[in-house]
Short mmCIF file of C-alpha atoms in Angstrom, two decimals:
data_model
loop_
_atom_site.label_atom_id
_atom_site.label_comp_id
_atom_site.label_asym_id
_atom_site.label_seq_id
_atom_site.Cartn_x
_atom_site.Cartn_y
_atom_site.Cartn_z
CA MET A 1 57.95 -9.23 20.34
CA ASP A 2 59.79 -9.22 23.67
CA PHE A 3 58.34 -6.10 25.28
CA SER A 4 60.64 -6.42 28.29
CA VAL A 5 63.27 -4.43 26.36
CA LEU A 6 60.91 -1.44 26.20
CA PRO A 7 59.63 0.89 28.91
CA THR A 8 56.25 -0.23 30.25
CA THR A 9 54.70 3.01 28.99
CA ALA A 10 56.32 2.95 25.52
CA PHE A 11 52.87 2.47 23.97
CA ILE A 12 49.29 2.55 25.20
CA ARG A 13 48.79 -1.18 24.99
CA PRO A 14 45.67 -2.22 23.04
CA ASP A 15 45.10 -5.05 25.52
CA GLY A 16 44.87 -2.58 28.41
CA LYS A 17 47.65 -4.20 30.45
CA ASN A 18 49.37 -0.88 31.21
CA GLN A 19 46.22 1.23 31.48
CA ASP A 20 46.88 2.37 35.05
CA ALA A 21 50.49 3.31 34.33
CA ILE A 22 49.45 5.29 31.25
CA ALA A 23 46.70 7.07 33.17
CA THR A 24 49.16 8.02 35.92
CA LEU A 25 51.66 9.30 33.36
CA LEU A 26 49.10 11.37 31.47
CA HIS A 27 47.77 12.87 34.69
CA GLN A 28 51.31 13.99 35.52
CA VAL A 29 51.68 15.54 32.07
CA ILE A 30 48.33 17.32 32.28
CA ASP A 31 49.15 18.68 35.74
CA GLN A 32 52.44 19.96 34.36
CA LEU A 33 50.75 21.49 31.32
CA VAL A 34 48.07 23.27 33.33
CA GLU A 35 50.66 24.56 35.79
CA ILE A 36 52.88 26.08 33.13
CA MET A 37 49.97 27.66 31.25
CA ALA A 38 48.25 28.96 34.39
CA GLN A 39 51.51 30.59 35.49
CA ALA A 40 52.25 32.22 32.14
CA THR A 41 52.24 35.73 33.60
CA GLU A 42 55.04 34.77 36.00
CA ARG A 43 57.43 34.18 33.09
CA SER A 44 58.73 36.59 30.49
CA PRO A 45 56.80 36.77 27.19
CA LEU A 46 60.09 36.01 25.44
CA PRO A 47 62.63 33.82 27.29
CA GLU A 48 66.34 34.39 27.41
CA PRO A 49 68.20 32.60 24.59
CA LEU A 50 69.62 29.18 25.42
CA MET A 51 73.34 28.90 26.05
CA SER A 52 75.32 26.31 24.10
CA ASP A 53 75.66 24.09 27.20
CA ASP A 54 71.88 23.93 27.46
CA TYR A 55 71.66 21.75 24.36
CA VAL A 56 73.19 18.69 26.03
CA TRP A 57 69.70 17.35 26.72
CA ALA A 58 69.10 16.96 22.97
CA THR A 59 71.48 13.99 22.72
CA VAL A 60 69.88 10.81 21.28
CA PRO A 61 70.54 7.96 23.78
CA HIS A 62 71.23 4.28 23.14
CA THR A 63 69.11 3.11 26.06
CA SER A 64 65.75 4.10 27.45
CA ALA A 65 65.62 7.21 29.61
CA ASP A 66 63.58 7.23 32.81
CA ILE A 67 60.18 8.80 32.12
CA ALA A 68 60.13 10.70 35.43
CA ALA A 69 63.49 12.28 34.60
CA LEU A 70 62.24 13.09 31.11
CA LEU A 71 59.23 14.95 32.47
CA VAL A 72 61.51 17.02 34.69
CA GLU A 73 63.69 17.84 31.69
CA VAL A 74 60.70 18.70 29.52
CA LYS A 75 59.36 21.04 32.19
CA ALA A 76 62.70 22.85 32.32
CA GLN A 77 62.80 23.25 28.54
CA LEU A 78 59.21 24.48 28.36
CA HIS A 79 60.31 27.50 30.35
CA HIS A 80 62.59 28.41 27.42
CA SER A 81 59.67 28.38 24.99
CA MET A 82 58.01 31.43 23.50
CA ASN A 83 55.25 32.37 25.95
CA ALA A 84 52.30 33.25 23.70
CA ALA A 85 49.86 32.92 26.60
CA HIS A 86 51.36 35.96 28.35
CA PRO A 87 49.11 39.03 27.89
CA GLY A 88 52.30 40.98 27.19
CA TYR A 89 53.21 38.80 24.23
CA ILE A 90 51.87 41.13 21.54
CA GLY A 91 54.65 41.08 18.95
CA HIS A 92 53.37 38.54 16.45
CA MET A 93 50.22 36.85 15.16
CA ASP A 94 50.69 33.99 17.63
CA SER A 95 47.90 33.34 20.07
CA ILE A 96 47.06 31.59 23.29
CA PRO A 97 45.30 28.36 22.19
CA THR A 98 41.75 27.44 23.03
CA THR A 99 41.54 24.78 25.72
CA VAL A 100 39.64 22.38 23.49
CA SER A 101 42.20 22.64 20.69
CA VAL A 102 44.84 21.50 23.18
CA ILE A 103 42.57 18.60 24.15
CA ALA A 104 41.95 17.81 20.48
CA ASP A 105 45.66 17.69 19.72
CA LEU A 106 46.09 15.07 22.43
CA LEU A 107 43.16 13.02 21.13
CA ILE A 108 44.12 13.07 17.47
CA ALA A 109 47.74 12.28 18.28
CA ALA A 110 46.57 9.19 20.14
CA LEU A 111 44.18 8.09 17.37
CA ASN A 112 46.83 8.81 14.71
CA ASN A 113 44.39 8.90 11.79
CA ASN A 114 45.64 10.05 8.39
CA MET A 115 43.72 12.64 6.36
CA LEU A 116 45.13 11.11 3.19
CA SER A 117 41.87 9.27 2.58
CA VAL A 118 38.37 8.61 3.89
CA GLU A 119 39.43 5.05 4.58
CA MET A 120 42.26 6.23 6.84
CA SER A 121 40.21 8.91 8.62
CA PRO A 122 36.52 8.08 8.16
CA VAL A 123 35.18 10.54 10.73
CA PHE A 124 37.62 13.42 10.30
CA SER A 125 37.59 13.46 6.49
CA ARG A 126 33.82 13.84 6.51
CA LEU A 127 33.94 16.40 9.33
CA GLU A 128 36.45 18.56 7.45
CA THR A 129 34.30 18.62 4.33
CA LEU A 130 31.16 19.51 6.31
CA VAL A 131 32.72 22.24 8.48
CA LEU A 132 34.69 23.96 5.72
CA LYS A 133 31.61 24.13 3.54
CA GLN A 134 29.85 26.08 6.29
CA ILE A 135 32.82 28.42 6.71
CA ALA A 136 32.90 29.03 2.96
CA GLN A 137 29.24 30.06 3.21
CA LEU A 138 30.12 32.57 5.93
CA PHE A 139 32.53 34.16 3.44
CA GLY A 140 29.69 34.34 0.92
CA LEU A 141 31.44 32.13 -1.61
CA GLY A 142 28.24 30.43 -2.74
CA PRO A 143 26.62 26.99 -2.64
CA GLN A 144 29.33 25.25 -4.68
CA ALA A 145 32.15 26.41 -2.40
CA ASN A 146 34.24 24.27 -0.08
CA GLY A 147 37.84 23.92 1.00
CA VAL A 148 40.60 21.82 2.50
CA LEU A 149 42.81 22.24 5.53
CA VAL A 150 46.54 22.58 4.98
CA SER A 151 49.60 23.11 7.15
CA GLY A 152 49.75 26.90 7.19
CA GLY A 153 48.92 29.88 5.02
CA SER A 154 51.97 29.42 2.79
CA LEU A 155 50.64 26.08 1.52
CA ALA A 156 47.14 27.54 1.19
CA ASN A 157 48.41 30.37 -1.01
CA LEU A 158 50.55 27.97 -3.03
CA GLN A 159 47.64 25.65 -3.67
CA ALA A 160 45.33 28.50 -4.71
CA LEU A 161 47.88 29.77 -7.23
CA ILE A 162 48.53 26.30 -8.62
CA VAL A 163 44.82 25.85 -9.29
CA ALA A 164 44.65 29.33 -10.82
CA ARG A 165 47.65 28.62 -13.05
CA ASN A 166 46.42 25.18 -14.10
CA GLN A 167 42.97 26.53 -14.85
CA ALA A 168 44.36 29.38 -16.98
CA PHE A 169 46.82 27.26 -18.97
CA ASN A 170 45.21 23.81 -18.76
CA SER A 171 48.56 22.73 -17.36
CA LEU A 172 47.69 19.96 -14.90
CA GLU A 173 49.11 17.21 -17.10
CA HIS A 174 51.34 18.85 -19.70
CA GLY A 175 52.66 21.91 -17.89
CA ILE A 176 53.09 25.40 -19.32
CA PRO A 177 53.37 25.59 -23.13
CA ALA A 178 56.71 26.77 -24.48
CA GLY A 179 56.97 30.51 -24.89
CA GLN A 180 54.37 31.30 -22.22
CA HIS A 181 55.29 33.64 -19.36
CA PRO A 182 52.64 33.37 -16.61
CA VAL A 183 52.56 36.20 -14.07
CA PHE A 184 50.33 37.28 -11.22
CA PHE A 185 49.95 40.51 -9.27
CA VAL A 186 50.36 40.93 -5.53
CA SER A 187 50.95 43.77 -3.09
CA GLU A 188 54.51 44.76 -2.29
CA ALA A 189 53.38 44.35 1.34
CA ALA A 190 52.00 40.84 0.81
CA HIS A 191 53.28 37.76 2.58
CA THR A 192 56.56 36.27 1.36
CA SER A 193 54.75 33.01 0.64
CA PHE A 194 53.70 34.39 -2.74
CA LYS A 195 57.29 34.67 -3.93
CA LYS A 196 57.91 31.19 -2.55
CA ALA A 197 54.86 29.90 -4.39
CA SER A 198 56.05 31.46 -7.63
CA MET A 199 59.43 29.80 -7.17
CA VAL A 200 57.97 26.39 -6.28
CA MET A 201 55.65 26.56 -9.30
CA GLY A 202 58.69 26.93 -11.54
CA LEU A 203 57.78 30.47 -12.61
CA GLY A 204 60.57 32.22 -10.73
CA THR A 205 60.01 34.89 -8.10
CA GLU A 206 59.84 37.62 -10.76
CA ALA A 207 56.50 36.19 -11.90
CA ALA A 208 55.02 37.60 -8.68
CA ILE A 209 54.73 41.21 -9.87
CA PRO A 210 54.73 43.58 -6.86
CA ILE A 211 52.16 46.37 -6.83
CA ALA A 212 52.93 49.63 -5.04
CA THR A 213 50.99 50.53 -1.92
CA ASN A 214 49.57 53.80 -0.63
CA GLN A 215 50.32 55.50 2.69
CA ASN A 216 48.08 52.97 4.47
CA SER A 217 49.95 50.03 2.93
CA GLN A 218 47.04 49.08 0.65
CA ILE A 219 47.43 48.22 -3.02
CA ASP A 220 47.48 51.25 -5.31
CA ILE A 221 44.74 50.52 -7.85
CA ASP A 222 46.29 52.78 -10.49
CA ASP A 223 49.62 50.95 -10.22
CA LEU A 224 47.79 47.62 -10.53
CA LYS A 225 46.11 48.77 -13.74
CA THR A 226 49.38 50.13 -15.13
CA LYS A 227 51.38 46.98 -14.43
CA LEU A 228 48.61 44.74 -15.72
CA ALA A 229 48.60 46.62 -19.04
CA ARG A 230 52.40 46.60 -19.17
CA ALA A 231 52.60 42.85 -18.58
CA LYS A 232 50.24 42.18 -21.47
CA ALA A 233 52.16 44.58 -23.71
CA ASP A 234 55.42 42.81 -22.82
CA GLY A 235 54.02 39.45 -23.93
CA GLN A 236 53.45 38.06 -20.45
CA GLN A 237 50.31 36.11 -19.56
CA PRO A 238 48.60 37.35 -16.37
CA PHE A 239 46.55 34.64 -14.65
CA ALA A 240 45.74 35.96 -11.15
CA ILE A 241 45.34 38.99 -8.93
CA VAL A 242 45.92 38.64 -5.18
CA ALA A 243 44.43 40.83 -2.46
CA THR A 244 45.55 40.72 1.15
CA ALA A 245 43.17 41.07 4.09
CA GLY A 246 45.61 41.72 6.90
CA THR A 247 49.20 42.41 5.86
CA THR A 248 51.89 41.01 8.15
CA VAL A 249 53.47 44.30 9.24
CA THR A 250 50.59 46.80 9.35
CA GLY A 251 47.44 44.63 9.24
CA SER A 252 46.19 46.52 6.20
CA ILE A 253 43.32 45.36 3.99
CA ASP A 254 43.59 45.86 0.25
CA PRO A 255 40.66 47.39 -1.71
CA ILE A 256 39.04 44.01 -2.25
CA VAL A 257 35.93 45.25 -4.08
CA GLU A 258 37.88 47.19 -6.71
CA MET A 259 40.45 44.44 -7.17
CA GLY A 260 37.69 41.89 -7.66
CA HIS A 261 36.14 44.04 -10.37
CA ILE A 262 39.48 44.34 -12.18
CA ALA A 263 40.03 40.59 -12.00
CA LYS A 264 36.58 39.95 -13.44
CA LEU A 265 37.07 42.54 -16.19
CA HIS A 266 40.30 40.88 -17.32
CA GLN A 267 39.05 37.32 -16.69
CA LEU A 268 41.75 36.66 -14.10
CA TRP A 269 41.62 34.42 -11.05
CA PHE A 270 40.97 36.46 -7.88
CA HIS A 271 42.59 35.16 -4.70
CA VAL A 272 42.25 36.79 -1.28
CA ASP A 273 44.85 36.02 1.36
CA ALA A 274 42.76 36.45 4.51
CA ALA A 275 45.05 34.25 6.60
CA TYR A 276 44.79 36.75 9.44
CA GLY A 277 41.84 39.01 8.66
CA GLY A 278 39.47 36.22 7.68
CA ALA A 279 38.39 35.91 11.32
CA LEU A 280 36.46 39.17 10.91
CA ILE A 281 33.77 37.14 9.17
CA PHE A 282 32.79 36.01 12.69
CA SER A 283 32.22 39.60 13.89
CA ASP A 284 28.87 41.24 13.25
CA ARG A 285 30.43 44.64 13.88
CA TYR A 286 33.58 44.34 11.76
CA ARG A 287 32.84 41.80 9.03
CA SER A 288 32.16 44.70 6.63
CA GLN A 289 35.93 45.19 6.55
CA LEU A 290 35.98 42.13 4.26
CA ALA A 291 33.43 43.53 1.79
CA GLY A 292 34.11 42.11 -1.64
CA ILE A 293 35.65 38.86 -0.45
CA GLU A 294 32.57 37.07 -1.77
CA GLN A 295 33.93 37.79 -5.28
CA ALA A 296 37.02 35.67 -4.66
CA ASP A 297 37.73 32.50 -6.59
CA SER A 298 39.81 31.30 -3.65
CA VAL A 299 40.44 32.42 -0.08
CA THR A 300 43.18 31.60 2.43
CA PHE A 301 42.14 31.64 6.09
CA ASN A 302 44.13 30.59 9.16
CA PRO A 303 42.06 29.77 12.27
CA GLN A 304 45.40 29.21 14.02
CA LYS A 305 45.66 32.98 14.29
CA TRP A 306 42.58 34.98 15.29
CA LEU A 307 40.38 31.97 16.13
CA TYR A 308 43.01 30.78 18.63
CA VAL A 309 43.16 27.20 17.33
CA ALA A 310 46.43 25.47 18.22
CA LYS A 311 48.87 25.25 15.32
CA THR A 312 48.56 24.11 12.70
CA CYS A 313 45.16 24.99 11.32
CA ALA A 314 44.83 26.77 7.98
CA MET A 315 42.58 26.39 4.98
CA VAL A 316 42.15 27.29 1.36
CA MET A 317 38.59 27.61 0.05
CA PHE A 318 37.36 27.67 -3.53
CA ARG A 319 34.22 29.30 -4.86
CA GLN A 320 33.82 26.37 -7.22
CA PHE A 321 35.18 23.36 -5.36
CA GLU A 322 35.07 21.36 -8.57
CA GLN A 323 37.86 23.58 -9.92
CA LEU A 324 40.14 22.21 -7.22
CA GLN A 325 39.16 18.70 -8.24
CA GLN A 326 39.53 19.43 -11.95
CA HIS A 327 42.79 21.38 -11.86
CA PHE A 328 44.68 19.83 -8.97
CA ARG A 329 43.47 16.34 -8.14
CA VAL A 330 45.93 13.50 -8.69
CA LEU A 331 44.32 10.11 -8.12
CA ALA A 332 46.08 7.67 -5.81
CA PRO A 333 45.50 4.09 -7.04
CA TYR A 334 46.24 2.65 -3.60
CA MET A 335 43.24 4.40 -2.03
CA HIS A 336 39.61 3.33 -2.15
CA ASP A 337 37.43 5.89 -3.95
CA HIS A 338 34.33 7.19 -2.14
CA ASP A 339 31.66 8.67 -4.39
CA ASP A 340 30.17 10.99 -1.78
CA TRP A 341 33.32 12.05 0.09
CA PRO A 342 36.65 13.10 -1.44
CA ASN A 343 39.96 11.57 -0.46
CA LEU A 344 41.51 14.82 0.75
CA GLY A 345 45.06 13.65 0.14
CA GLU A 346 44.31 13.76 -3.59
CA LEU A 347 43.30 17.41 -3.30
CA THR A 348 46.20 18.85 -1.29
CA VAL A 349 49.94 19.25 -1.67
CA GLN A 350 50.30 17.18 1.47
CA GLY A 351 49.46 13.52 1.46
CA THR A 352 49.76 12.42 5.06
CA ARG A 353 48.14 15.06 7.21
CA HIS A 354 47.11 15.56 10.84
CA PRO A 355 43.32 15.68 11.52
CA ASP A 356 43.44 19.37 12.48
CA ILE A 357 39.73 19.65 11.82
CA LEU A 358 38.95 18.31 15.31
CA LYS A 359 40.73 21.31 16.88
CA LEU A 360 38.78 23.72 14.70
CA TRP A 361 35.42 22.00 15.14
CA LEU A 362 35.76 21.75 18.92
CA SER A 363 36.81 25.41 19.18
CA LEU A 364 33.85 26.56 17.10
CA GLN A 365 31.51 24.40 19.17
CA HIS A 366 32.92 25.47 22.53
CA ILE A 367 33.29 29.21 21.93
CA GLY A 368 30.63 29.72 19.26
CA ARG A 369 30.29 32.52 16.73
CA ASP A 370 28.99 34.90 19.41
CA GLY A 371 32.00 34.18 21.60
CA TYR A 372 34.44 34.86 18.79
CA SER A 373 32.57 38.04 17.91
CA ALA A 374 32.94 39.27 21.50
CA ILE A 375 36.68 38.51 21.52
CA ILE A 376 37.22 40.35 18.23
CA ASP A 377 35.25 43.34 19.48
CA HIS A 378 37.42 43.40 22.62
CA ASN A 379 40.57 43.25 20.50
CA TYR A 380 39.40 46.29 18.55
CA GLU A 381 38.68 48.21 21.76
CA ILE A 382 42.20 47.53 23.04
CA THR A 383 43.61 48.52 19.64
CA GLN A 384 41.76 51.82 19.80
CA THR A 385 43.22 52.45 23.26
CA PHE A 386 46.70 51.65 21.96
CA THR A 387 46.30 53.83 18.87
CA ALA A 388 45.05 56.78 20.91
CA ALA A 389 48.10 56.49 23.17
CA VAL A 390 50.43 56.62 20.16
CA LYS A 391 48.65 59.66 18.73
CA ALA A 392 48.81 61.45 22.09
CA ARG A 393 52.62 61.45 22.00
CA PRO A 394 54.28 63.79 19.48
CA PHE A 395 57.48 61.71 19.44
CA LEU A 396 55.58 58.63 18.21
CA THR A 397 54.15 58.09 14.73
CA LEU A 398 51.96 55.44 13.11
CA ALA A 399 53.04 53.54 10.00
CA SER A 400 49.41 53.52 8.88
CA GLU A 401 45.97 53.94 10.37
CA PRO A 402 45.09 50.54 11.95
CA GLN A 403 42.34 48.60 10.18
CA MET A 404 42.49 45.59 12.47
CA ASN A 405 44.00 44.74 15.85
CA LEU A 406 47.54 45.50 14.73
CA VAL A 407 49.41 48.75 15.41
CA CYS A 408 52.72 49.52 13.71
CA PHE A 409 54.41 52.58 15.17
CA ARG A 410 57.81 54.16 15.62
CA ALA A 411 59.49 56.63 17.93
CA GLN A 412 60.99 59.64 16.17
CA PRO A 413 62.27 61.95 18.91
CA PRO A 414 63.12 65.26 17.24
CA GLU A 415 66.36 65.56 19.19
CA LEU A 416 67.76 62.47 17.43
CA SER A 417 69.28 62.38 13.96
CA PRO A 418 67.55 60.01 11.48
CA ASP A 419 70.48 57.58 11.47
CA LYS A 420 70.02 57.02 15.23
CA LEU A 421 66.31 56.18 15.14
CA ASP A 422 66.54 52.46 14.33
CA ASP A 423 68.88 51.86 17.26
CA TRP A 424 66.69 53.98 19.55
CA ASN A 425 63.59 51.94 18.68
CA HIS A 426 65.51 48.72 19.19
CA GLY A 427 66.57 49.97 22.60
CA LEU A 428 62.96 50.82 23.41
CA GLN A 429 61.88 47.31 22.40
CA GLN A 430 64.41 45.76 24.80
CA HIS A 431 63.46 48.18 27.57
CA LEU A 432 59.77 47.25 27.30
CA LEU A 433 60.58 43.55 27.43
CA GLN A 434 62.85 43.87 30.46
CA THR A 435 60.89 46.41 32.52
CA GLY A 436 57.37 46.31 31.14
CA HIS A 437 57.08 42.55 30.55
CA THR A 438 55.83 43.29 27.05
CA PHE A 439 57.19 41.95 23.79
CA LEU A 440 56.78 44.02 20.64
CA SER A 441 58.37 42.83 17.41
CA LEU A 442 60.65 45.08 15.36
CA PRO A 443 60.01 44.50 11.64
CA VAL A 444 61.57 46.43 8.79
CA TYR A 445 58.96 48.55 7.03
CA ARG A 446 59.92 50.77 4.11
CA GLY A 447 63.57 50.58 5.01
CA GLN A 448 63.19 51.45 8.70
CA ARG A 449 62.68 49.62 11.99
CA TRP A 450 59.16 49.89 13.39
CA LEU A 451 57.58 48.50 16.54
CA LYS A 452 54.62 46.21 15.96
CA ALA A 453 51.86 45.36 18.43
CA VAL A 454 49.32 42.64 17.64
CA LEU A 455 46.49 43.03 20.16
CA LEU A 456 45.38 39.43 19.88
CA ASN A 457 45.46 38.01 23.39
CA PRO A 458 41.96 38.25 24.94
CA PHE A 459 43.57 38.75 28.37
CA THR A 460 45.43 41.92 27.36
CA THR A 461 43.76 44.84 29.16
CA ALA A 462 43.51 48.61 28.74
CA ASP A 463 45.34 49.05 32.07
CA GLN A 464 48.23 47.02 30.72
CA ILE A 465 48.39 49.27 27.64
CA HIS A 466 48.44 52.38 29.82
CA ARG A 467 51.32 50.92 31.87
CA LEU A 468 53.17 50.08 28.67
CA PHE A 469 53.05 53.70 27.54
CA THR A 470 54.22 54.84 30.97
CA HIS A 471 57.35 52.77 30.33
CA ILE A 472 57.67 54.29 26.85
CA ASP A 473 57.45 57.77 28.35
CA GLY A 474 60.07 56.87 30.94
CA TYR A 475 62.48 55.60 28.32
CA HIS A 476 61.97 58.75 26.26
CA ALA A 477 62.55 61.01 29.25
CA ALA A 478 65.69 59.12 30.29
CA SER A 479 67.14 59.37 26.79
CA LYS A 480 66.79 63.16 26.87
CA SER A 481 68.56 63.61 30.19
#
């Protein structure tokens, strides 16, 4: 190979001939990274949208671009990125990443191991199995429990339902018998990934039967019982019940204990989507919010949310890990089989996969369970401050009583007609972003626009919340004049 046609830093040469140049380049990148993260509060939580002319930089060139010029361009584009590190970015379940998960991403990108098999990732495959087993124990899933990492909660939920379906219908090899109509039950407030999963599984989205929720956006147990009985009477075959621990819009937690009992009574698979709320298992004070999760046959949990691990990092755990192996595993003849350690690519929808376990392991090591517990406790304190401020203002109302660090609220000034309220709340959202340097999202909840605050950033303070509500008061007063 004539390497003269390539930039000298195109690869980190295994013979070390460009070691100094690579070190210089990486130092420049790290300096740039630290600068942009350390100055997060100087930029808006949500940047202005790019203009069409700004996309010229995306052109794919014929010849090599100068690396120094590229770094300048990258720095400019980073300023157009969503600024999750800003303490005022409280609109979504996106978090500032732990320092060590950023470091880990750099390391695992350089090593470029593949979680497809033990042979391709000898250290990380073993580490994933060991760490996830310990996390499964924290959830109380028992000595036979373990899990696998996947690329996001959607894949975790899909995989759990596939195992549940295959276990119920023995359908790993031959599929669903003719005339069968598998269905499962999930909250009307659950994540959209369940409808996607139902579609991908070939059942159609209607197989995900929505269960009504109460005023706090939790599953209505009576409606669950009614629809379960109706499905059986209609000749459908229920195979799973899904509880959510942390709904996307209101952060609500379904009645896990009661739902687990119903699943057991009807011999149905019980899955808990704790993608967000699963982090409470690390809090001595608030882990009781997840009471009943130990009954689950499978659990989704995303450390990329409340454990602050850089994306992506999500997992699905099984009470009986052998059920994953029995009802999902597809052997790959091109991979060497290890008796003591599974080839994880045979146990996940994904084959090739990033070694995300290093980000999770380093974060757990560096922050520790006590550290995470302290962060979660702080988040709850800020949430209580936020909730009290909403309740203190007659023109504001809560969508539901917060169960976690998520507050969904809405302005309903009595002087406005109902048809004007959505626009008014949208105007308030924009006002807070422009004048208060705070981003709240504006989801649709029960047919109306609501403001959502996710008090996730550990650097968000009570003083900041008080200032935010001063801006809300100002906007309200100005609209009346």
